[in-house]
Amino acid sequence: MKKLTTVIIFVLIISMLTSCNGKTVENENQINTSKSEPVEHILFFFDSGGSSARPYDTEELSDQKVKEELERFKSAVWYPGGKINATKSSATDDTIDVSINGKRYTAEYYETYKPKVLANDKFGDSVKYDVYEYEDVTIERRTQTNQILFFSDSSKKDVSGTIEENRAREIADSVLKSVYGQDADQEYIYTEICDGNPYQNNVIYTKYVWGVPTNDTIVISLNGNGELGYINARMLGAYDDAEKNVTKEEVDNAINYLKERLSENYHIGKIQLIINSNAEYYIEAYVEAKTPDSDMETVYVNIK
């Protein structure tokens, strides 16, 4: 086995660092006891923009090695958003008629694209997305399978009203099964309901790999009347082969290292497995220093 290198990178994040209620989520899991070959570590602290970094505890590594690891990390795209190769395809349906939880939506073809975060050739053509639009409705489907990856009905925004959390969960569960199959709740596990804007009820379902959550989530957003306004599942299927590509031991060891290095001085919040545009797996965690008025930061530990 090649010698593993683990990189931890601190990135100051302005958003997406807290749980839905805006509070740090403490992670009290005990450190796992997996054993493997010794790991060579590289530690970086980033500024808020990620434009500069200060290496830490790298005496045994050459400056060139540190630079290579840093540039590789910075070259990657980490979150959905952004398109490449947006084109018109003659092989795509001109219009689609989609049923979601008993309601039908018709939209016209607009374009086909690949998301930047899944642009690597290792992901293949299965990550091409077809976009359809009509008036207030936008629908994105995976080209090969017609799975819905994104849905928006902007006419349902900013609708006043209130529904109970258990009712929102019931509606979202029905939408999940209507779109992704009756067993979808076995693969995508209910996680939480967040208050939001412009939709009051954002119900989140998460895919797990080796017991660790990923950023392959399905977000179903309902307005105050319980009407569907939004579905976001753009990372759908990105981790289908993850358990073939990384072992449980590798994942556990990366998490253990993160906890061993940081638990004394940092509160450790949400931990998840993430894949970037270079098709590399990392552990990502939100942390906050145990000092007054500290900011939250994001930590990345590479697994391979």
PDB file of C-alpha atoms in Angstrom:
ATOM      1  CA  MET A   1       0.000   0.000   0.000  1.00  0.00           C
ATOM      2  CA  LYS A   2       1.336   3.409  -0.864  1.00  0.00           C
ATOM      3  CA  LYS A   3       2.223   5.636   2.014  1.00  0.00           C
ATOM      4  CA  LEU A   4      -0.809   7.665   2.974  1.00  0.00           C
ATOM      5  CA  THR A   5      -0.728  11.398   3.310  1.00  0.00           C
ATOM      6  CA  THR A   6      -3.316  13.235   5.372  1.00  0.00           C
ATOM      7  CA  VAL A   7      -3.883  16.908   4.854  1.00  0.00           C
ATOM      8  CA  ILE A   8      -5.853  19.058   7.254  1.00  0.00           C
ATOM      9  CA  ILE A   9      -6.884  22.411   5.961  1.00  0.00           C
ATOM     10  CA  PHE A  10      -8.625  25.098   7.981  1.00  0.00           C
ATOM     11  CA  VAL A  11     -10.876  27.325   5.871  1.00  0.00           C
ATOM     12  CA  LEU A  12     -12.861  30.181   7.438  1.00  0.00           C
ATOM     13  CA  ILE A  13     -16.466  29.756   6.384  1.00  0.00           C
ATOM     14  CA  ILE A  14     -19.120  32.442   6.506  1.00  0.00           C
ATOM     15  CA  SER A  15     -22.069  30.166   5.827  1.00  0.00           C
ATOM     16  CA  MET A  16     -23.011  26.464   5.996  1.00  0.00           C
ATOM     17  CA  LEU A  17     -21.031  25.968   9.226  1.00  0.00           C
ATOM     18  CA  THR A  18     -23.819  25.508  11.722  1.00  0.00           C
ATOM     19  CA  SER A  19     -26.739  23.203  12.217  1.00  0.00           C
ATOM     20  CA  CYS A  20     -30.195  24.422  11.235  1.00  0.00           C
ATOM     21  CA  ASN A  21     -30.700  26.190  14.559  1.00  0.00           C
ATOM     22  CA  GLY A  22     -27.435  28.066  14.116  1.00  0.00           C
ATOM     23  CA  LYS A  23     -25.591  26.302  16.927  1.00  0.00           C
ATOM     24  CA  THR A  24     -22.462  24.200  16.867  1.00  0.00           C
ATOM     25  CA  VAL A  25     -23.294  20.512  16.938  1.00  0.00           C
ATOM     26  CA  GLU A  26     -21.010  18.732  19.368  1.00  0.00           C
ATOM     27  CA  ASN A  27     -19.676  15.398  18.152  1.00  0.00           C
ATOM     28  CA  GLU A  28     -19.170  13.164  21.173  1.00  0.00           C
ATOM     29  CA  ASN A  29     -18.338   9.954  19.313  1.00  0.00           C
ATOM     30  CA  GLN A  30     -15.498   8.027  20.846  1.00  0.00           C
ATOM     31  CA  ILE A  31     -12.359   7.594  18.817  1.00  0.00           C
ATOM     32  CA  ASN A  32     -12.393   4.368  16.840  1.00  0.00           C
ATOM     33  CA  THR A  33      -9.678   1.781  17.328  1.00  0.00           C
ATOM     34  CA  SER A  34      -8.867   0.888  13.711  1.00  0.00           C
ATOM     35  CA  LYS A  35      -5.190   0.167  13.037  1.00  0.00           C
ATOM     36  CA  SER A  36      -3.218   0.708   9.865  1.00  0.00           C
ATOM     37  CA  GLU A  37       0.255   1.621   8.685  1.00  0.00           C
ATOM     38  CA  PRO A  38       1.733   4.886  10.039  1.00  0.00           C
ATOM     39  CA  VAL A  39       0.355   7.966   8.309  1.00  0.00           C
ATOM     40  CA  GLU A  40       2.340  11.019   7.226  1.00  0.00           C
ATOM     41  CA  HIS A  41       0.442  14.181   8.078  1.00  0.00           C
ATOM     42  CA  ILE A  42       0.457  17.698   6.633  1.00  0.00           C
ATOM     43  CA  LEU A  43      -1.387  20.496   8.426  1.00  0.00           C
ATOM     44  CA  PHE A  44      -2.438  23.818   6.837  1.00  0.00           C
ATOM     45  CA  PHE A  45      -4.223  26.864   8.240  1.00  0.00           C
ATOM     46  CA  PHE A  46      -6.057  28.883   5.569  1.00  0.00           C
ATOM     47  CA  ASP A  47      -7.234  32.465   5.612  1.00  0.00           C
ATOM     48  CA  SER A  48     -10.908  33.195   4.997  1.00  0.00           C
ATOM     49  CA  GLY A  49     -10.493  33.282   1.222  1.00  0.00           C
ATOM     50  CA  GLY A  50      -8.196  30.284   0.961  1.00  0.00           C
ATOM     51  CA  SER A  51      -5.672  32.429  -0.928  1.00  0.00           C
ATOM     52  CA  SER A  52      -2.822  31.837   1.521  1.00  0.00           C
ATOM     53  CA  ALA A  53      -1.907  29.045   3.896  1.00  0.00           C
ATOM     54  CA  ARG A  54       0.589  28.493   6.681  1.00  0.00           C
ATOM     55  CA  PRO A  55       2.021  24.984   6.942  1.00  0.00           C
ATOM     56  CA  TYR A  56       2.275  23.601  10.456  1.00  0.00           C
ATOM     57  CA  ASP A  57       4.271  20.699  11.880  1.00  0.00           C
ATOM     58  CA  THR A  58       5.886  19.740   8.564  1.00  0.00           C
ATOM     59  CA  GLU A  59       9.543  19.488   9.606  1.00  0.00           C
ATOM     60  CA  GLU A  60       9.922  16.033   8.053  1.00  0.00           C
ATOM     61  CA  LEU A  61       8.447  17.104   4.712  1.00  0.00           C
ATOM     62  CA  SER A  62      10.111  19.049   1.934  1.00  0.00           C
ATOM     63  CA  ASP A  63       8.809  22.459   0.936  1.00  0.00           C
ATOM     64  CA  GLN A  64       8.061  21.005  -2.503  1.00  0.00           C
ATOM     65  CA  LYS A  65       5.890  18.268  -1.003  1.00  0.00           C
ATOM     66  CA  VAL A  66       3.937  20.790   1.058  1.00  0.00           C
ATOM     67  CA  LYS A  67       3.460  22.990  -2.020  1.00  0.00           C
ATOM     68  CA  GLU A  68       2.246  20.102  -4.179  1.00  0.00           C
ATOM     69  CA  GLU A  69      -0.325  18.999  -1.615  1.00  0.00           C
ATOM     70  CA  LEU A  70      -1.567  22.556  -1.159  1.00  0.00           C
ATOM     71  CA  GLU A  71      -1.940  23.256  -4.867  1.00  0.00           C
ATOM     72  CA  ARG A  72      -3.755  19.974  -5.452  1.00  0.00           C
ATOM     73  CA  PHE A  73      -6.256  20.801  -2.741  1.00  0.00           C
ATOM     74  CA  LYS A  74      -6.821  24.346  -3.950  1.00  0.00           C
ATOM     75  CA  SER A  75      -7.339  23.187  -7.542  1.00  0.00           C
ATOM     76  CA  ALA A  76     -10.418  21.157  -6.639  1.00  0.00           C
ATOM     77  CA  VAL A  77     -14.086  22.146  -6.586  1.00  0.00           C
ATOM     78  CA  TRP A  78     -15.769  21.049  -3.354  1.00  0.00           C
ATOM     79  CA  TYR A  79     -19.468  21.853  -3.581  1.00  0.00           C
ATOM     80  CA  PRO A  80     -22.251  21.664  -6.188  1.00  0.00           C
ATOM     81  CA  GLY A  81     -22.720  24.802  -8.224  1.00  0.00           C
ATOM     82  CA  GLY A  82     -21.206  25.914 -11.487  1.00  0.00           C
ATOM     83  CA  LYS A  83     -21.457  24.332 -14.912  1.00  0.00           C
ATOM     84  CA  ILE A  84     -19.089  23.216 -17.649  1.00  0.00           C
ATOM     85  CA  ASN A  85     -19.732  22.134 -21.239  1.00  0.00           C
ATOM     86  CA  ALA A  86     -23.242  23.598 -21.307  1.00  0.00           C
ATOM     87  CA  THR A  87     -24.634  22.720 -24.748  1.00  0.00           C
ATOM     88  CA  LYS A  88     -27.833  21.943 -26.619  1.00  0.00           C
ATOM     89  CA  SER A  89     -28.386  18.246 -27.309  1.00  0.00           C
ATOM     90  CA  SER A  90     -30.495  17.005 -30.218  1.00  0.00           C
ATOM     91  CA  ALA A  91     -30.825  13.609 -28.518  1.00  0.00           C
ATOM     92  CA  THR A  92     -32.769  15.037 -25.593  1.00  0.00           C
ATOM     93  CA  ASP A  93     -36.565  15.218 -25.303  1.00  0.00           C
ATOM     94  CA  ASP A  94     -37.954  18.592 -26.373  1.00  0.00           C
ATOM     95  CA  THR A  95     -40.445  18.542 -23.522  1.00  0.00           C
ATOM     96  CA  ILE A  96     -41.002  16.443 -20.420  1.00  0.00           C
ATOM     97  CA  ASP A  97     -44.064  15.701 -18.350  1.00  0.00           C
ATOM     98  CA  VAL A  98     -43.153  14.821 -14.759  1.00  0.00           C
ATOM     99  CA  SER A  99     -45.375  13.666 -11.902  1.00  0.00           C
ATOM    100  CA  ILE A 100     -44.263  14.541  -8.372  1.00  0.00           C
ATOM    101  CA  ASN A 101     -46.415  13.356  -5.507  1.00  0.00           C
ATOM    102  CA  GLY A 102     -49.528  13.345  -7.690  1.00  0.00           C
ATOM    103  CA  LYS A 103     -48.983  16.722  -9.372  1.00  0.00           C
ATOM    104  CA  ARG A 104     -47.892  16.998 -12.990  1.00  0.00           C
ATOM    105  CA  TYR A 105     -45.337  19.458 -14.345  1.00  0.00           C
ATOM    106  CA  THR A 106     -44.511  20.143 -18.004  1.00  0.00           C
ATOM    107  CA  ALA A 107     -41.295  21.870 -19.069  1.00  0.00           C
ATOM    108  CA  GLU A 108     -39.298  22.523 -22.243  1.00  0.00           C
ATOM    109  CA  TYR A 109     -35.678  21.557 -22.882  1.00  0.00           C
ATOM    110  CA  TYR A 110     -33.116  24.292 -22.240  1.00  0.00           C
ATOM    111  CA  GLU A 111     -29.583  22.802 -22.077  1.00  0.00           C
ATOM    112  CA  THR A 112     -27.324  19.909 -21.004  1.00  0.00           C
ATOM    113  CA  TYR A 113     -24.307  20.407 -18.741  1.00  0.00           C
ATOM    114  CA  LYS A 114     -21.866  18.766 -16.338  1.00  0.00           C
ATOM    115  CA  PRO A 115     -21.506  20.141 -12.798  1.00  0.00           C
ATOM    116  CA  LYS A 116     -17.997  21.359 -11.986  1.00  0.00           C
ATOM    117  CA  VAL A 117     -17.791  19.320  -8.794  1.00  0.00           C
ATOM    118  CA  LEU A 118     -18.288  16.094 -10.777  1.00  0.00           C
ATOM    119  CA  ALA A 119     -16.420  17.082 -13.921  1.00  0.00           C
ATOM    120  CA  ASN A 120     -13.567  14.590 -13.607  1.00  0.00           C
ATOM    121  CA  ASP A 121     -13.512  11.876 -16.295  1.00  0.00           C
ATOM    122  CA  LYS A 122     -13.590   9.282 -13.509  1.00  0.00           C
ATOM    123  CA  PHE A 123     -17.257  10.152 -12.985  1.00  0.00           C
ATOM    124  CA  GLY A 124     -18.062   9.378 -16.631  1.00  0.00           C
ATOM    125  CA  ASP A 125     -21.047  10.577 -18.654  1.00  0.00           C
ATOM    126  CA  SER A 126     -23.529   9.587 -15.951  1.00  0.00           C
ATOM    127  CA  VAL A 127     -23.213  13.054 -14.412  1.00  0.00           C
ATOM    128  CA  LYS A 128     -24.546  14.950 -17.430  1.00  0.00           C
ATOM    129  CA  TYR A 129     -27.653  16.894 -16.466  1.00  0.00           C
ATOM    130  CA  ASP A 130     -30.542  17.970 -18.738  1.00  0.00           C
ATOM    131  CA  VAL A 131     -32.286  21.223 -17.810  1.00  0.00           C
ATOM    132  CA  TYR A 132     -35.958  21.920 -18.570  1.00  0.00           C
ATOM    133  CA  GLU A 133     -37.836  25.152 -17.878  1.00  0.00           C
ATOM    134  CA  TYR A 134     -41.341  26.532 -18.226  1.00  0.00           C
ATOM    135  CA  GLU A 135     -42.588  29.706 -16.572  1.00  0.00           C
ATOM    136  CA  ASP A 136     -41.932  29.263 -12.813  1.00  0.00           C
ATOM    137  CA  VAL A 137     -40.757  25.655 -13.054  1.00  0.00           C
ATOM    138  CA  THR A 138     -37.193  24.380 -13.516  1.00  0.00           C
ATOM    139  CA  ILE A 139     -36.340  20.665 -13.618  1.00  0.00           C
ATOM    140  CA  GLU A 140     -32.924  19.031 -13.965  1.00  0.00           C
ATOM    141  CA  ARG A 141     -32.613  15.308 -14.772  1.00  0.00           C
ATOM    142  CA  ARG A 142     -29.651  12.971 -15.135  1.00  0.00           C
ATOM    143  CA  THR A 143     -29.258  12.380 -18.862  1.00  0.00           C
ATOM    144  CA  GLN A 144     -28.802   8.616 -18.725  1.00  0.00           C
ATOM    145  CA  THR A 145     -31.350   7.683 -16.062  1.00  0.00           C
ATOM    146  CA  ASN A 146     -33.873  10.577 -16.054  1.00  0.00           C
ATOM    147  CA  GLN A 147     -33.557  10.814 -12.265  1.00  0.00           C
ATOM    148  CA  ILE A 148     -34.636  14.216 -10.986  1.00  0.00           C
ATOM    149  CA  LEU A 149     -31.675  16.063  -9.508  1.00  0.00           C
ATOM    150  CA  PHE A 150     -33.246  19.478  -9.084  1.00  0.00           C
ATOM    151  CA  PHE A 151     -36.758  20.913  -9.068  1.00  0.00           C
ATOM    152  CA  SER A 152     -37.985  24.429  -8.411  1.00  0.00           C
ATOM    153  CA  ASP A 153     -41.424  26.018  -8.573  1.00  0.00           C
ATOM    154  CA  SER A 154     -40.797  29.672  -7.767  1.00  0.00           C
ATOM    155  CA  SER A 155     -44.535  30.412  -7.628  1.00  0.00           C
ATOM    156  CA  LYS A 156     -44.531  28.695  -4.214  1.00  0.00           C
ATOM    157  CA  LYS A 157     -41.983  31.090  -2.677  1.00  0.00           C
ATOM    158  CA  ASP A 158     -42.791  33.402   0.225  1.00  0.00           C
ATOM    159  CA  VAL A 159     -46.204  31.880   0.923  1.00  0.00           C
ATOM    160  CA  SER A 160     -47.322  32.698   4.452  1.00  0.00           C
ATOM    161  CA  GLY A 161     -48.646  30.001   6.722  1.00  0.00           C
ATOM    162  CA  THR A 162     -47.423  27.413   9.184  1.00  0.00           C
ATOM    163  CA  ILE A 163     -47.512  23.640   9.247  1.00  0.00           C
ATOM    164  CA  GLU A 164     -46.437  21.398  12.097  1.00  0.00           C
ATOM    165  CA  GLU A 165     -43.018  19.762  11.809  1.00  0.00           C
ATOM    166  CA  ASN A 166     -44.479  16.256  11.789  1.00  0.00           C
ATOM    167  CA  ARG A 167     -46.790  17.253   8.929  1.00  0.00           C
ATOM    168  CA  ALA A 168     -43.851  18.695   6.950  1.00  0.00           C
ATOM    169  CA  ARG A 169     -41.976  15.440   7.489  1.00  0.00           C
ATOM    170  CA  GLU A 170     -44.985  13.435   6.321  1.00  0.00           C
ATOM    171  CA  ILE A 171     -45.316  15.460   3.097  1.00  0.00           C
ATOM    172  CA  ALA A 172     -41.582  15.348   2.408  1.00  0.00           C
ATOM    173  CA  ASP A 173     -41.471  11.584   2.957  1.00  0.00           C
ATOM    174  CA  SER A 174     -44.244  11.216   0.394  1.00  0.00           C
ATOM    175  CA  VAL A 175     -42.370  13.402  -2.117  1.00  0.00           C
ATOM    176  CA  LEU A 176     -39.144  11.457  -1.531  1.00  0.00           C
ATOM    177  CA  LYS A 177     -40.805   8.133  -2.286  1.00  0.00           C
ATOM    178  CA  SER A 178     -42.765   9.537  -5.222  1.00  0.00           C
ATOM    179  CA  VAL A 179     -39.604  10.796  -6.938  1.00  0.00           C
ATOM    180  CA  TYR A 180     -36.924   8.316  -5.856  1.00  0.00           C
ATOM    181  CA  GLY A 181     -38.834   5.118  -5.102  1.00  0.00           C
ATOM    182  CA  GLN A 182     -40.632   3.526  -2.181  1.00  0.00           C
ATOM    183  CA  ASP A 183     -37.356   2.356  -0.606  1.00  0.00           C
ATOM    184  CA  ALA A 184     -35.607   5.709  -0.926  1.00  0.00           C
ATOM    185  CA  ASP A 185     -35.848   6.335   2.808  1.00  0.00           C
ATOM    186  CA  GLN A 186     -33.650   3.263   3.373  1.00  0.00           C
ATOM    187  CA  GLU A 187     -30.769   4.742   1.369  1.00  0.00           C
ATOM    188  CA  TYR A 188     -31.355   8.404   2.196  1.00  0.00           C
ATOM    189  CA  ILE A 189     -31.865   8.746   5.916  1.00  0.00           C
ATOM    190  CA  TYR A 190     -34.010  11.498   7.403  1.00  0.00           C
ATOM    191  CA  THR A 191     -31.668  13.984   9.066  1.00  0.00           C
ATOM    192  CA  GLU A 192     -33.477  17.155  10.156  1.00  0.00           C
ATOM    193  CA  ILE A 193     -35.930  19.910   9.297  1.00  0.00           C
ATOM    194  CA  CYS A 194     -34.529  23.424   8.943  1.00  0.00           C
ATOM    195  CA  ASP A 195     -36.328  26.731   8.930  1.00  0.00           C
ATOM    196  CA  GLY A 196     -35.494  28.615   5.784  1.00  0.00           C
ATOM    197  CA  ASN A 197     -36.190  31.380   3.324  1.00  0.00           C
ATOM    198  CA  PRO A 198     -37.999  31.550   0.912  1.00  0.00           C
ATOM    199  CA  TYR A 199     -39.350  28.149   1.996  1.00  0.00           C
ATOM    200  CA  GLN A 200     -40.220  27.683   5.660  1.00  0.00           C
ATOM    201  CA  ASN A 201     -39.659  23.921   5.865  1.00  0.00           C
ATOM    202  CA  ASN A 202     -36.494  22.315   4.462  1.00  0.00           C
ATOM    203  CA  VAL A 203     -36.468  18.568   5.068  1.00  0.00           C
ATOM    204  CA  ILE A 204     -33.073  16.915   4.630  1.00  0.00           C
ATOM    205  CA  TYR A 205     -32.231  13.284   3.856  1.00  0.00           C
ATOM    206  CA  THR A 206     -28.617  12.050   3.818  1.00  0.00           C
ATOM    207  CA  LYS A 207     -26.708   9.150   2.254  1.00  0.00           C
ATOM    208  CA  TYR A 208     -24.177   7.426   4.546  1.00  0.00           C
ATOM    209  CA  VAL A 209     -20.943   5.616   3.663  1.00  0.00           C
ATOM    210  CA  TRP A 210     -19.397   3.326   6.283  1.00  0.00           C
ATOM    211  CA  GLY A 211     -21.683   4.919   8.857  1.00  0.00           C
ATOM    212  CA  VAL A 212     -20.491   8.448   8.026  1.00  0.00           C
ATOM    213  CA  PRO A 213     -22.814  11.064   6.454  1.00  0.00           C
ATOM    214  CA  THR A 214     -21.923  12.492   3.047  1.00  0.00           C
ATOM    215  CA  ASN A 215     -22.905  15.628   1.164  1.00  0.00           C
ATOM    216  CA  ASP A 216     -25.100  13.458  -1.060  1.00  0.00           C
ATOM    217  CA  THR A 217     -28.312  14.860   0.362  1.00  0.00           C
ATOM    218  CA  ILE A 218     -31.866  15.274  -0.849  1.00  0.00           C
ATOM    219  CA  VAL A 219     -33.384  18.547   0.331  1.00  0.00           C
ATOM    220  CA  ILE A 220     -37.157  18.872  -0.026  1.00  0.00           C
ATOM    221  CA  SER A 221     -38.485  22.376   0.666  1.00  0.00           C
ATOM    222  CA  LEU A 222     -42.103  23.200   1.453  1.00  0.00           C
ATOM    223  CA  ASN A 223     -43.757  26.566   1.900  1.00  0.00           C
ATOM    224  CA  GLY A 224     -45.989  27.594   4.783  1.00  0.00           C
ATOM    225  CA  ASN A 225     -48.968  25.806   3.232  1.00  0.00           C
ATOM    226  CA  GLY A 226     -47.027  22.558   2.795  1.00  0.00           C
ATOM    227  CA  GLU A 227     -46.718  23.001  -0.991  1.00  0.00           C
ATOM    228  CA  LEU A 228     -43.588  21.699  -2.732  1.00  0.00           C
ATOM    229  CA  GLY A 229     -41.294  24.485  -3.880  1.00  0.00           C
ATOM    230  CA  TYR A 230     -37.870  22.916  -4.237  1.00  0.00           C
ATOM    231  CA  ILE A 231     -35.896  19.677  -4.456  1.00  0.00           C
ATOM    232  CA  ASN A 232     -32.098  19.653  -4.512  1.00  0.00           C
ATOM    233  CA  ALA A 233     -30.361  16.305  -5.064  1.00  0.00           C
ATOM    234  CA  ARG A 234     -27.508  17.360  -7.342  1.00  0.00           C
ATOM    235  CA  MET A 235     -24.997  14.992  -5.675  1.00  0.00           C
ATOM    236  CA  LEU A 236     -27.356  12.049  -6.106  1.00  0.00           C
ATOM    237  CA  GLY A 237     -25.374   8.867  -6.672  1.00  0.00           C
ATOM    238  CA  ALA A 238     -21.939  10.486  -6.303  1.00  0.00           C
ATOM    239  CA  TYR A 239     -21.054   8.019  -3.530  1.00  0.00           C
ATOM    240  CA  ASP A 240     -22.520   4.839  -5.034  1.00  0.00           C
ATOM    241  CA  ASP A 241     -19.021   3.363  -5.423  1.00  0.00           C
ATOM    242  CA  ALA A 242     -17.483   4.966  -2.345  1.00  0.00           C
ATOM    243  CA  GLU A 243     -17.320   1.746  -0.321  1.00  0.00           C
ATOM    244  CA  LYS A 244     -15.357   0.173  -3.203  1.00  0.00           C
ATOM    245  CA  ASN A 245     -12.938   3.091  -3.358  1.00  0.00           C
ATOM    246  CA  VAL A 246     -12.256   3.727   0.338  1.00  0.00           C
ATOM    247  CA  THR A 247     -12.301   1.240   3.200  1.00  0.00           C
ATOM    248  CA  LYS A 248     -13.986   1.689   6.545  1.00  0.00           C
ATOM    249  CA  GLU A 249     -10.569   1.599   8.179  1.00  0.00           C
ATOM    250  CA  GLU A 250      -9.308   4.439   5.992  1.00  0.00           C
ATOM    251  CA  VAL A 251     -12.347   6.546   6.813  1.00  0.00           C
ATOM    252  CA  ASP A 252     -12.136   5.770  10.542  1.00  0.00           C
ATOM    253  CA  ASN A 253      -8.426   6.538  10.666  1.00  0.00           C
ATOM    254  CA  ALA A 254      -8.898   9.949   9.055  1.00  0.00           C
ATOM    255  CA  ILE A 255     -11.658  10.796  11.536  1.00  0.00           C
ATOM    256  CA  ASN A 256      -9.564   9.535  14.448  1.00  0.00           C
ATOM    257  CA  TYR A 257      -6.616  11.689  13.439  1.00  0.00           C
ATOM    258  CA  LEU A 258      -8.825  14.749  13.200  1.00  0.00           C
ATOM    259  CA  LYS A 259     -10.215  14.143  16.684  1.00  0.00           C
ATOM    260  CA  GLU A 260      -6.826  13.371  18.227  1.00  0.00           C
ATOM    261  CA  ARG A 261      -5.323  16.582  16.896  1.00  0.00           C
ATOM    262  CA  LEU A 262      -8.220  18.934  17.539  1.00  0.00           C
ATOM    263  CA  SER A 263     -10.433  17.725  20.406  1.00  0.00           C
ATOM    264  CA  GLU A 264      -8.320  19.366  23.130  1.00  0.00           C
ATOM    265  CA  ASN A 265      -8.644  22.870  21.720  1.00  0.00           C
ATOM    266  CA  TYR A 266     -11.679  22.699  19.450  1.00  0.00           C
ATOM    267  CA  HIS A 267     -15.332  21.811  19.622  1.00  0.00           C
ATOM    268  CA  ILE A 268     -15.891  19.365  16.762  1.00  0.00           C
ATOM    269  CA  GLY A 269     -19.254  19.599  15.056  1.00  0.00           C
ATOM    270  CA  LYS A 270     -20.620  17.868  12.000  1.00  0.00           C
ATOM    271  CA  ILE A 271     -18.284  15.345  10.358  1.00  0.00           C
ATOM    272  CA  GLN A 272     -18.943  14.053   6.854  1.00  0.00           C
ATOM    273  CA  LEU A 273     -17.326  12.295   3.917  1.00  0.00           C
ATOM    274  CA  ILE A 274     -16.904  14.482   0.852  1.00  0.00           C
ATOM    275  CA  ILE A 275     -15.663  13.915  -2.690  1.00  0.00           C
ATOM    276  CA  ASN A 276     -14.186  16.731  -4.774  1.00  0.00           C
ATOM    277  CA  SER A 277     -13.840  17.422  -8.488  1.00  0.00           C
ATOM    278  CA  ASN A 278     -10.554  15.489  -8.589  1.00  0.00           C
ATOM    279  CA  ALA A 279     -12.491  12.390  -7.483  1.00  0.00           C
ATOM    280  CA  GLU A 280     -10.615  12.433  -4.154  1.00  0.00           C
ATOM    281  CA  TYR A 281     -12.276  11.537  -0.858  1.00  0.00           C
ATOM    282  CA  TYR A 282     -11.811  13.687   2.235  1.00  0.00           C
ATOM    283  CA  ILE A 283     -13.252  13.940   5.701  1.00  0.00           C
ATOM    284  CA  GLU A 284     -14.765  17.343   6.318  1.00  0.00           C
ATOM    285  CA  ALA A 285     -15.625  18.722   9.763  1.00  0.00           C
ATOM    286  CA  TYR A 286     -16.869  21.975  11.210  1.00  0.00           C
ATOM    287  CA  VAL A 287     -14.893  23.072  14.258  1.00  0.00           C
ATOM    288  CA  GLU A 288     -14.813  25.987  16.676  1.00  0.00           C
ATOM    289  CA  ALA A 289     -11.939  26.934  18.962  1.00  0.00           C
ATOM    290  CA  LYS A 290     -12.585  26.670  22.704  1.00  0.00           C
ATOM    291  CA  THR A 291     -11.903  30.377  23.182  1.00  0.00           C
ATOM    292  CA  PRO A 292     -14.312  33.315  23.580  1.00  0.00           C
ATOM    293  CA  ASP A 293     -15.698  34.860  20.399  1.00  0.00           C
ATOM    294  CA  SER A 294     -13.978  32.344  18.151  1.00  0.00           C
ATOM    295  CA  ASP A 295     -15.068  31.763  14.566  1.00  0.00           C
ATOM    296  CA  MET A 296     -16.067  28.425  13.149  1.00  0.00           C
ATOM    297  CA  GLU A 297     -13.800  26.834  10.592  1.00  0.00           C
ATOM    298  CA  THR A 298     -13.855  23.925   8.196  1.00  0.00           C
ATOM    299  CA  VAL A 299     -11.317  21.108   8.411  1.00  0.00           C
ATOM    300  CA  TYR A 300     -10.468  18.708   5.584  1.00  0.00           C
ATOM    301  CA  VAL A 301      -8.515  15.473   6.065  1.00  0.00           C
ATOM    302  CA  ASN A 302      -7.676  13.485   2.949  1.00  0.00           C
ATOM    303  CA  ILE A 303      -8.239   9.751   3.179  1.00  0.00           C
ATOM    304  CA  LYS A 304      -5.888   8.444   0.477  1.00  0.00           C
TER     305      LYS A 304
END
